[in-house]
Amino acid sequence: MFDRTTKIAPSILAADFSAFGAEIEAVEAQGADWIHVDVMDGHFVPNISFGATTCAAIRPHIKTVMDVHLMIAPVDCYIDAFAEAGADILTAHVEAGPHIHRTLQAIRAAGMRPGVALNPGTPAAAVAPLLDLVDLVCVMTVNPGFGGQKFIDMTAKISQLRNMIEDRPIHIEVDGGVDSRTAPLVAAAGADVLVAGSAVFRGGSITDPAPYGENIRAIRAACI
Ligand code: DX5
Ligand code: ZN
């Protein structure tokens, strides 16, 4: 069921890479709504994280929504691998290639919910022709590639997208530098999915997961 209530999606880029399964179970038990999975190729972005094999390995540990953010180019030749890995949402960047329309159709045809992401330098208008193809628009509030970067204010772009989307069942996700200070700004502008890596995982661990819950509740409370 589609809804626009605020959802917190911890990015496992800020988790312990040697224990993704336990980290995911801990952060879900502490109130995460979705799990955000950042795939980086060292080509589209200047960093490498992990790929579809890792996604398949962590899938059984996710009870909520597996939200996979591809920071890779090209995309199309990997879509089936992420479908087999069990991604619920598969988001590709509008900047990742010349045929984003085809990419989004292929993601839907492979049985996943398509998302489209925009870098900070890309205007909202770039996704106007794509709104009937997607279930999610991801507004990057950092230049993608690394966790823990400073928030770039994209509230005007989020408001524009919120108006463009009208009553379509499309989530607006915000990714990068989201914490309890920046979350209320993007939520007020119309975002409903808040990705947060460092702001969720800071201070906690698998053996001491309570800070994950405190961090999630602090972000949520700041948006009310
Ligand atoms: C950036 C990634 C983000 C990132 C968010 O390239 O797409 O998901 O991990 O991390 P924080 O919340 O630490 O900015
Ligand atoms: Zn991301």
PDB file of N, CA, C and O in Angstrom, residues 5-12 15 20-37 59 61-67 88 173 192-197 199-201 209-220:
ATOM      1  N   THR A   5       3.619   8.684   4.579  1.00  0.00           N
ATOM      2  CA  THR A   5       4.158   8.918   5.922  1.00  0.00           C
ATOM      3  C   THR A   5       5.689   8.848   5.852  1.00  0.00           C
ATOM      4  O   THR A   5       6.257   8.197   4.958  1.00  0.00           O
ATOM      5  N   THR A   6       6.337   9.496   6.782  1.00  0.00           N
ATOM      6  CA  THR A   6       7.808   9.533   6.768  1.00  0.00           C
ATOM      7  C   THR A   6       8.377   8.149   7.065  1.00  0.00           C
ATOM      8  O   THR A   6       7.973   7.495   8.020  1.00  0.00           O
ATOM      9  N   LYS A   7       9.291   7.722   6.200  1.00  0.00           N
ATOM     10  CA  LYS A   7       9.957   6.428   6.380  1.00  0.00           C
ATOM     11  C   LYS A   7      11.471   6.665   6.515  1.00  0.00           C
ATOM     12  O   LYS A   7      12.037   7.438   5.746  1.00  0.00           O
ATOM     13  N   ILE A   8      12.079   5.983   7.479  1.00  0.00           N
ATOM     14  CA  ILE A   8      13.530   6.108   7.656  1.00  0.00           C
ATOM     15  C   ILE A   8      14.180   4.868   7.036  1.00  0.00           C
ATOM     16  O   ILE A   8      13.828   3.728   7.366  1.00  0.00           O
ATOM     17  N   ALA A   9      15.128   5.121   6.129  1.00  0.00           N
ATOM     18  CA  ALA A   9      15.802   4.040   5.403  1.00  0.00           C
ATOM     19  C   ALA A   9      17.306   4.091   5.706  1.00  0.00           C
ATOM     20  O   ALA A   9      18.058   4.805   5.034  1.00  0.00           O
ATOM     21  N   PRO A  10      17.754   3.370   6.726  1.00  0.00           N
ATOM     22  CA  PRO A  10      19.198   3.372   7.031  1.00  0.00           C
ATOM     23  C   PRO A  10      20.011   2.801   5.862  1.00  0.00           C
ATOM     24  O   PRO A  10      19.631   1.775   5.278  1.00  0.00           O
ATOM     25  N   SER A  11      21.108   3.484   5.538  1.00  0.00           N
ATOM     26  CA  SER A  11      22.010   2.998   4.494  1.00  0.00           C
ATOM     27  C   SER A  11      23.075   2.121   5.132  1.00  0.00           C
ATOM     28  O   SER A  11      23.830   2.587   6.004  1.00  0.00           O
ATOM     29  N   ILE A  12      23.174   0.872   4.643  1.00  0.00           N
ATOM     30  CA  ILE A  12      24.148  -0.047   5.241  1.00  0.00           C
ATOM     31  C   ILE A  12      25.584   0.307   4.854  1.00  0.00           C
ATOM     32  O   ILE A  12      26.521  -0.318   5.335  1.00  0.00           O
ATOM     33  N   ALA A  15      27.173   0.761   7.963  1.00  0.00           N
ATOM     34  CA  ALA A  15      27.156  -0.379   8.897  1.00  0.00           C
ATOM     35  C   ALA A  15      28.515  -1.082   8.887  1.00  0.00           C
ATOM     36  O   ALA A  15      29.407  -0.736   8.112  1.00  0.00           O
ATOM     37  N   PHE A  20      26.864  -7.576   7.758  1.00  0.00           N
ATOM     38  CA  PHE A  20      25.656  -6.923   7.237  1.00  0.00           C
ATOM     39  C   PHE A  20      24.373  -7.558   7.760  1.00  0.00           C
ATOM     40  O   PHE A  20      23.418  -6.862   8.096  1.00  0.00           O
ATOM     41  N   GLY A  21      24.323  -8.897   7.777  1.00  0.00           N
ATOM     42  CA  GLY A  21      23.088  -9.571   8.188  1.00  0.00           C
ATOM     43  C   GLY A  21      22.677  -9.153   9.589  1.00  0.00           C
ATOM     44  O   GLY A  21      21.525  -8.754   9.828  1.00  0.00           O
ATOM     45  N   ALA A  22      23.608  -9.200  10.523  1.00  0.00           N
ATOM     46  CA  ALA A  22      23.305  -8.845  11.919  1.00  0.00           C
ATOM     47  C   ALA A  22      22.996  -7.352  12.041  1.00  0.00           C
ATOM     48  O   ALA A  22      22.125  -6.948  12.820  1.00  0.00           O
ATOM     49  N   GLU A  23      23.685  -6.521  11.281  1.00  0.00           N
ATOM     50  CA  GLU A  23      23.426  -5.074  11.320  1.00  0.00           C
ATOM     51  C   GLU A  23      22.001  -4.767  10.835  1.00  0.00           C
ATOM     52  O   GLU A  23      21.289  -3.951  11.423  1.00  0.00           O
ATOM     53  N   ILE A  24      21.604  -5.429   9.757  1.00  0.00           N
ATOM     54  CA  ILE A  24      20.257  -5.208   9.209  1.00  0.00           C
ATOM     55  C   ILE A  24      19.205  -5.647  10.228  1.00  0.00           C
ATOM     56  O   ILE A  24      18.232  -4.929  10.490  1.00  0.00           O
ATOM     57  N   GLU A  25      19.396  -6.821  10.827  1.00  0.00           N
ATOM     58  CA  GLU A  25      18.424  -7.301  11.810  1.00  0.00           C
ATOM     59  C   GLU A  25      18.365  -6.346  13.005  1.00  0.00           C
ATOM     60  O   GLU A  25      17.281  -6.047  13.519  1.00  0.00           O
ATOM     61  N   ALA A  26      19.511  -5.832  13.414  1.00  0.00           N
ATOM     62  CA  ALA A  26      19.545  -4.916  14.557  1.00  0.00           C
ATOM     63  C   ALA A  26      18.820  -3.607  14.226  1.00  0.00           C
ATOM     64  O   ALA A  26      17.992  -3.127  15.004  1.00  0.00           O
ATOM     65  N   VAL A  27      19.079  -3.059  13.063  1.00  0.00           N
ATOM     66  CA  VAL A  27      18.512  -1.742  12.751  1.00  0.00           C
ATOM     67  C   VAL A  27      17.010  -1.869  12.446  1.00  0.00           C
ATOM     68  O   VAL A  27      16.225  -0.960  12.758  1.00  0.00           O
ATOM     69  N   GLU A  28      16.577  -2.998  11.902  1.00  0.00           N
ATOM     70  CA  GLU A  28      15.134  -3.213  11.711  1.00  0.00           C
ATOM     71  C   GLU A  28      14.450  -3.360  13.076  1.00  0.00           C
ATOM     72  O   GLU A  28      13.372  -2.806  13.303  1.00  0.00           O
ATOM     73  N   ALA A  29      15.073  -4.098  13.981  1.00  0.00           N
ATOM     74  CA  ALA A  29      14.487  -4.262  15.328  1.00  0.00           C
ATOM     75  C   ALA A  29      14.398  -2.922  16.043  1.00  0.00           C
ATOM     76  O   ALA A  29      13.542  -2.722  16.901  1.00  0.00           O
ATOM     77  N   GLN A  30      15.260  -1.993  15.646  1.00  0.00           N
ATOM     78  CA  GLN A  30      15.279  -0.669  16.275  1.00  0.00           C
ATOM     79  C   GLN A  30      14.391   0.343  15.539  1.00  0.00           C
ATOM     80  O   GLN A  30      14.447   1.526  15.839  1.00  0.00           O
ATOM     81  N   GLY A  31      13.628  -0.107  14.546  1.00  0.00           N
ATOM     82  CA  GLY A  31      12.625   0.778  13.959  1.00  0.00           C
ATOM     83  C   GLY A  31      12.853   1.249  12.534  1.00  0.00           C
ATOM     84  O   GLY A  31      12.096   2.098  12.054  1.00  0.00           O
ATOM     85  N   ALA A  32      13.840   0.699  11.824  1.00  0.00           N
ATOM     86  CA  ALA A  32      14.026   1.085  10.414  1.00  0.00           C
ATOM     87  C   ALA A  32      12.803   0.669   9.598  1.00  0.00           C
ATOM     88  O   ALA A  32      12.253  -0.417   9.805  1.00  0.00           O
ATOM     89  N   ASP A  33      12.391   1.532   8.657  1.00  0.00           N
ATOM     90  CA  ASP A  33      11.236   1.204   7.812  1.00  0.00           C
ATOM     91  C   ASP A  33      11.648   0.479   6.543  1.00  0.00           C
ATOM     92  O   ASP A  33      10.944  -0.394   6.061  1.00  0.00           O
ATOM     93  N   TRP A  34      12.752   0.909   5.946  1.00  0.00           N
ATOM     94  CA  TRP A  34      13.311   0.274   4.754  1.00  0.00           C
ATOM     95  C   TRP A  34      14.808   0.089   5.004  1.00  0.00           C
ATOM     96  O   TRP A  34      15.382   0.763   5.872  1.00  0.00           O
ATOM     97  N   ILE A  35      15.450  -0.780   4.202  1.00  0.00           N
ATOM     98  CA  ILE A  35      16.909  -0.893   4.221  1.00  0.00           C
ATOM     99  C   ILE A  35      17.436  -0.379   2.880  1.00  0.00           C
ATOM    100  O   ILE A  35      17.056  -0.874   1.807  1.00  0.00           O
ATOM    101  N   HIS A  36      18.295   0.635   2.951  1.00  0.00           N
ATOM    102  CA  HIS A  36      18.850   1.271   1.743  1.00  0.00           C
ATOM    103  C   HIS A  36      20.226   0.666   1.449  1.00  0.00           C
ATOM    104  O   HIS A  36      21.100   0.621   2.319  1.00  0.00           O
ATOM    105  N   VAL A  37      20.391   0.203   0.213  1.00  0.00           N
ATOM    106  CA  VAL A  37      21.569  -0.586  -0.160  1.00  0.00           C
ATOM    107  C   VAL A  37      22.285   0.152  -1.303  1.00  0.00           C
ATOM    108  O   VAL A  37      21.754   0.252  -2.417  1.00  0.00           O
ATOM    109  N   ARG A  59      19.714 -10.416   1.443  1.00  0.00           N
ATOM    110  CA  ARG A  59      18.255 -10.428   1.257  1.00  0.00           C
ATOM    111  C   ARG A  59      17.490 -11.197   2.348  1.00  0.00           C
ATOM    112  O   ARG A  59      16.483 -10.708   2.864  1.00  0.00           O
ATOM    113  N   HIS A  61      17.979 -11.467   5.329  1.00  0.00           N
ATOM    114  CA  HIS A  61      17.998 -10.766   6.619  1.00  0.00           C
ATOM    115  C   HIS A  61      17.071  -9.549   6.633  1.00  0.00           C
ATOM    116  O   HIS A  61      16.892  -8.921   7.668  1.00  0.00           O
ATOM    117  N   ILE A  62      16.515  -9.197   5.456  1.00  0.00           N
ATOM    118  CA  ILE A  62      15.673  -7.996   5.361  1.00  0.00           C
ATOM    119  C   ILE A  62      14.207  -8.407   5.428  1.00  0.00           C
ATOM    120  O   ILE A  62      13.726  -9.147   4.576  1.00  0.00           O
ATOM    121  N   LYS A  63      13.497  -7.877   6.447  1.00  0.00           N
ATOM    122  CA  LYS A  63      12.058  -8.170   6.573  1.00  0.00           C
ATOM    123  C   LYS A  63      11.229  -7.028   5.989  1.00  0.00           C
ATOM    124  O   LYS A  63      10.048  -7.198   5.714  1.00  0.00           O
ATOM    125  N   THR A  64      11.827  -5.843   5.863  1.00  0.00           N
ATOM    126  CA  THR A  64      11.072  -4.667   5.415  1.00  0.00           C
ATOM    127  C   THR A  64      11.178  -4.542   3.893  1.00  0.00           C
ATOM    128  O   THR A  64      10.711  -5.420   3.179  1.00  0.00           O
ATOM    129  N   VAL A  65      11.761  -3.490   3.408  1.00  0.00           N
ATOM    130  CA  VAL A  65      11.863  -3.234   1.968  1.00  0.00           C
ATOM    131  C   VAL A  65      13.334  -3.134   1.597  1.00  0.00           C
ATOM    132  O   VAL A  65      14.095  -2.410   2.236  1.00  0.00           O
ATOM    133  N   MET A  66      13.745  -3.881   0.577  1.00  0.00           N
ATOM    134  CA  MET A  66      15.126  -3.795   0.098  1.00  0.00           C
ATOM    135  C   MET A  66      15.185  -2.747  -1.013  1.00  0.00           C
ATOM    136  O   MET A  66      14.716  -2.968  -2.133  1.00  0.00           O
ATOM    137  N   ASP A  67      15.749  -1.605  -0.654  1.00  0.00           N
ATOM    138  CA  ASP A  67      15.766  -0.418  -1.507  1.00  0.00           C
ATOM    139  C   ASP A  67      17.186  -0.266  -2.069  1.00  0.00           C
ATOM    140  O   ASP A  67      18.081   0.206  -1.371  1.00  0.00           O
ATOM    141  N   ASP A  88      13.562  -5.093  -3.974  1.00  0.00           N
ATOM    142  CA  ASP A  88      12.164  -4.666  -4.112  1.00  0.00           C
ATOM    143  C   ASP A  88      12.098  -3.418  -4.982  1.00  0.00           C
ATOM    144  O   ASP A  88      11.274  -3.329  -5.889  1.00  0.00           O
ATOM    145  N   GLU A 173      12.375  10.351  -2.227  1.00  0.00           N
ATOM    146  CA  GLU A 173      13.412   9.916  -1.290  1.00  0.00           C
ATOM    147  C   GLU A 173      14.529  10.959  -1.296  1.00  0.00           C
ATOM    148  O   GLU A 173      14.845  11.525  -2.343  1.00  0.00           O
ATOM    149  N   ASP A 192       9.256  11.829   1.574  1.00  0.00           N
ATOM    150  CA  ASP A 192       8.678  10.880   2.540  1.00  0.00           C
ATOM    151  C   ASP A 192       9.629   9.744   2.891  1.00  0.00           C
ATOM    152  O   ASP A 192       9.439   9.077   3.903  1.00  0.00           O
ATOM    153  N   VAL A 193      10.690   9.499   2.094  1.00  0.00           N
ATOM    154  CA  VAL A 193      11.663   8.451   2.437  1.00  0.00           C
ATOM    155  C   VAL A 193      12.998   9.141   2.728  1.00  0.00           C
ATOM    156  O   VAL A 193      13.557   9.820   1.863  1.00  0.00           O
ATOM    157  N   LEU A 194      13.473   8.991   3.957  1.00  0.00           N
ATOM    158  CA  LEU A 194      14.711   9.653   4.374  1.00  0.00           C
ATOM    159  C   LEU A 194      15.796   8.602   4.538  1.00  0.00           C
ATOM    160  O   LEU A 194      15.741   7.767   5.448  1.00  0.00           O
ATOM    161  N   VAL A 195      16.773   8.630   3.640  1.00  0.00           N
ATOM    162  CA  VAL A 195      17.930   7.739   3.746  1.00  0.00           C
ATOM    163  C   VAL A 195      18.901   8.373   4.744  1.00  0.00           C
ATOM    164  O   VAL A 195      19.168   9.564   4.654  1.00  0.00           O
ATOM    165  N   ALA A 196      19.407   7.567   5.667  1.00  0.00           N
ATOM    166  CA  ALA A 196      20.411   8.101   6.604  1.00  0.00           C
ATOM    167  C   ALA A 196      21.384   6.990   6.947  1.00  0.00           C
ATOM    168  O   ALA A 196      20.979   5.909   7.383  1.00  0.00           O
ATOM    169  N   GLY A 197      22.655   7.253   6.699  1.00  0.00           N
ATOM    170  CA  GLY A 197      23.705   6.287   7.022  1.00  0.00           C
ATOM    171  C   GLY A 197      24.336   6.635   8.354  1.00  0.00           C
ATOM    172  O   GLY A 197      23.986   6.079   9.399  1.00  0.00           O
ATOM    173  N   ALA A 199      23.973   9.088  10.370  1.00  0.00           N
ATOM    174  CA  ALA A 199      23.105   9.600  11.447  1.00  0.00           C
ATOM    175  C   ALA A 199      22.337   8.487  12.148  1.00  0.00           C
ATOM    176  O   ALA A 199      21.857   8.683  13.258  1.00  0.00           O
ATOM    177  N   VAL A 200      22.188   7.318  11.506  1.00  0.00           N
ATOM    178  CA  VAL A 200      21.521   6.188  12.167  1.00  0.00           C
ATOM    179  C   VAL A 200      22.528   5.300  12.880  1.00  0.00           C
ATOM    180  O   VAL A 200      22.330   4.889  14.023  1.00  0.00           O
ATOM    181  N   PHE A 201      23.644   4.977  12.203  1.00  0.00           N
ATOM    182  CA  PHE A 201      24.560   3.962  12.752  1.00  0.00           C
ATOM    183  C   PHE A 201      25.545   4.538  13.781  1.00  0.00           C
ATOM    184  O   PHE A 201      26.180   3.770  14.505  1.00  0.00           O
ATOM    185  N   PRO A 209      22.819  -2.093  20.156  1.00  0.00           N
ATOM    186  CA  PRO A 209      22.031  -1.479  19.080  1.00  0.00           C
ATOM    187  C   PRO A 209      21.078  -0.374  19.522  1.00  0.00           C
ATOM    188  O   PRO A 209      20.498   0.289  18.670  1.00  0.00           O
ATOM    189  N   ALA A 210      20.922  -0.156  20.821  1.00  0.00           N
ATOM    190  CA  ALA A 210      19.945   0.839  21.281  1.00  0.00           C
ATOM    191  C   ALA A 210      20.164   2.228  20.655  1.00  0.00           C
ATOM    192  O   ALA A 210      19.178   2.899  20.303  1.00  0.00           O
ATOM    193  N   PRO A 211      21.423   2.675  20.468  1.00  0.00           N
ATOM    194  CA  PRO A 211      21.603   3.986  19.826  1.00  0.00           C
ATOM    195  C   PRO A 211      20.991   4.061  18.415  1.00  0.00           C
ATOM    196  O   PRO A 211      20.560   5.153  18.000  1.00  0.00           O
ATOM    197  N   TYR A 212      20.930   2.932  17.706  1.00  0.00           N
ATOM    198  CA  TYR A 212      20.270   2.957  16.383  1.00  0.00           C
ATOM    199  C   TYR A 212      18.820   3.428  16.540  1.00  0.00           C
ATOM    200  O   TYR A 212      18.331   4.254  15.772  1.00  0.00           O
ATOM    201  N   GLY A 213      18.156   2.863  17.543  1.00  0.00           N
ATOM    202  CA  GLY A 213      16.756   3.231  17.789  1.00  0.00           C
ATOM    203  C   GLY A 213      16.626   4.683  18.216  1.00  0.00           C
ATOM    204  O   GLY A 213      15.727   5.400  17.748  1.00  0.00           O
ATOM    205  N   GLU A 214      17.535   5.131  19.080  1.00  0.00           N
ATOM    206  CA  GLU A 214      17.489   6.534  19.525  1.00  0.00           C
ATOM    207  C   GLU A 214      17.702   7.469  18.336  1.00  0.00           C
ATOM    208  O   GLU A 214      17.016   8.476  18.190  1.00  0.00           O
ATOM    209  N   ASN A 215      18.646   7.098  17.475  1.00  0.00           N
ATOM    210  CA  ASN A 215      18.933   7.938  16.305  1.00  0.00           C
ATOM    211  C   ASN A 215      17.739   7.980  15.344  1.00  0.00           C
ATOM    212  O   ASN A 215      17.387   9.039  14.813  1.00  0.00           O
ATOM    213  N   ILE A 216      17.118   6.824  15.108  1.00  0.00           N
ATOM    214  CA  ILE A 216      15.948   6.773  14.209  1.00  0.00           C
ATOM    215  C   ILE A 216      14.810   7.605  14.797  1.00  0.00           C
ATOM    216  O   ILE A 216      14.184   8.406  14.090  1.00  0.00           O
ATOM    217  N   ARG A 217      14.574   7.443  16.082  1.00  0.00           N
ATOM    218  CA  ARG A 217      13.473   8.196  16.719  1.00  0.00           C
ATOM    219  C   ARG A 217      13.754   9.699  16.703  1.00  0.00           C
ATOM    220  O   ARG A 217      12.828  10.502  16.530  1.00  0.00           O
ATOM    221  N   ALA A 218      15.013  10.080  16.836  1.00  0.00           N
ATOM    222  CA  ALA A 218      15.348  11.516  16.817  1.00  0.00           C
ATOM    223  C   ALA A 218      15.060  12.112  15.436  1.00  0.00           C
ATOM    224  O   ALA A 218      14.528  13.229  15.329  1.00  0.00           O
ATOM    225  N   ILE A 219      15.381  11.374  14.378  1.00  0.00           N
ATOM    226  CA  ILE A 219      15.117  11.874  13.019  1.00  0.00           C
ATOM    227  C   ILE A 219      13.607  11.977  12.796  1.00  0.00           C
ATOM    228  O   ILE A 219      13.091  12.973  12.297  1.00  0.00           O
ATOM    229  N   ARG A 220      12.890  10.922  13.207  1.00  0.00           N
ATOM    230  CA  ARG A 220      11.437  10.893  13.018  1.00  0.00           C
ATOM    231  C   ARG A 220      10.777  12.035  13.803  1.00  0.00           C
ATOM    232  O   ARG A 220       9.926  12.745  13.265  1.00  0.00           O
TER     233      ARG A 220
END
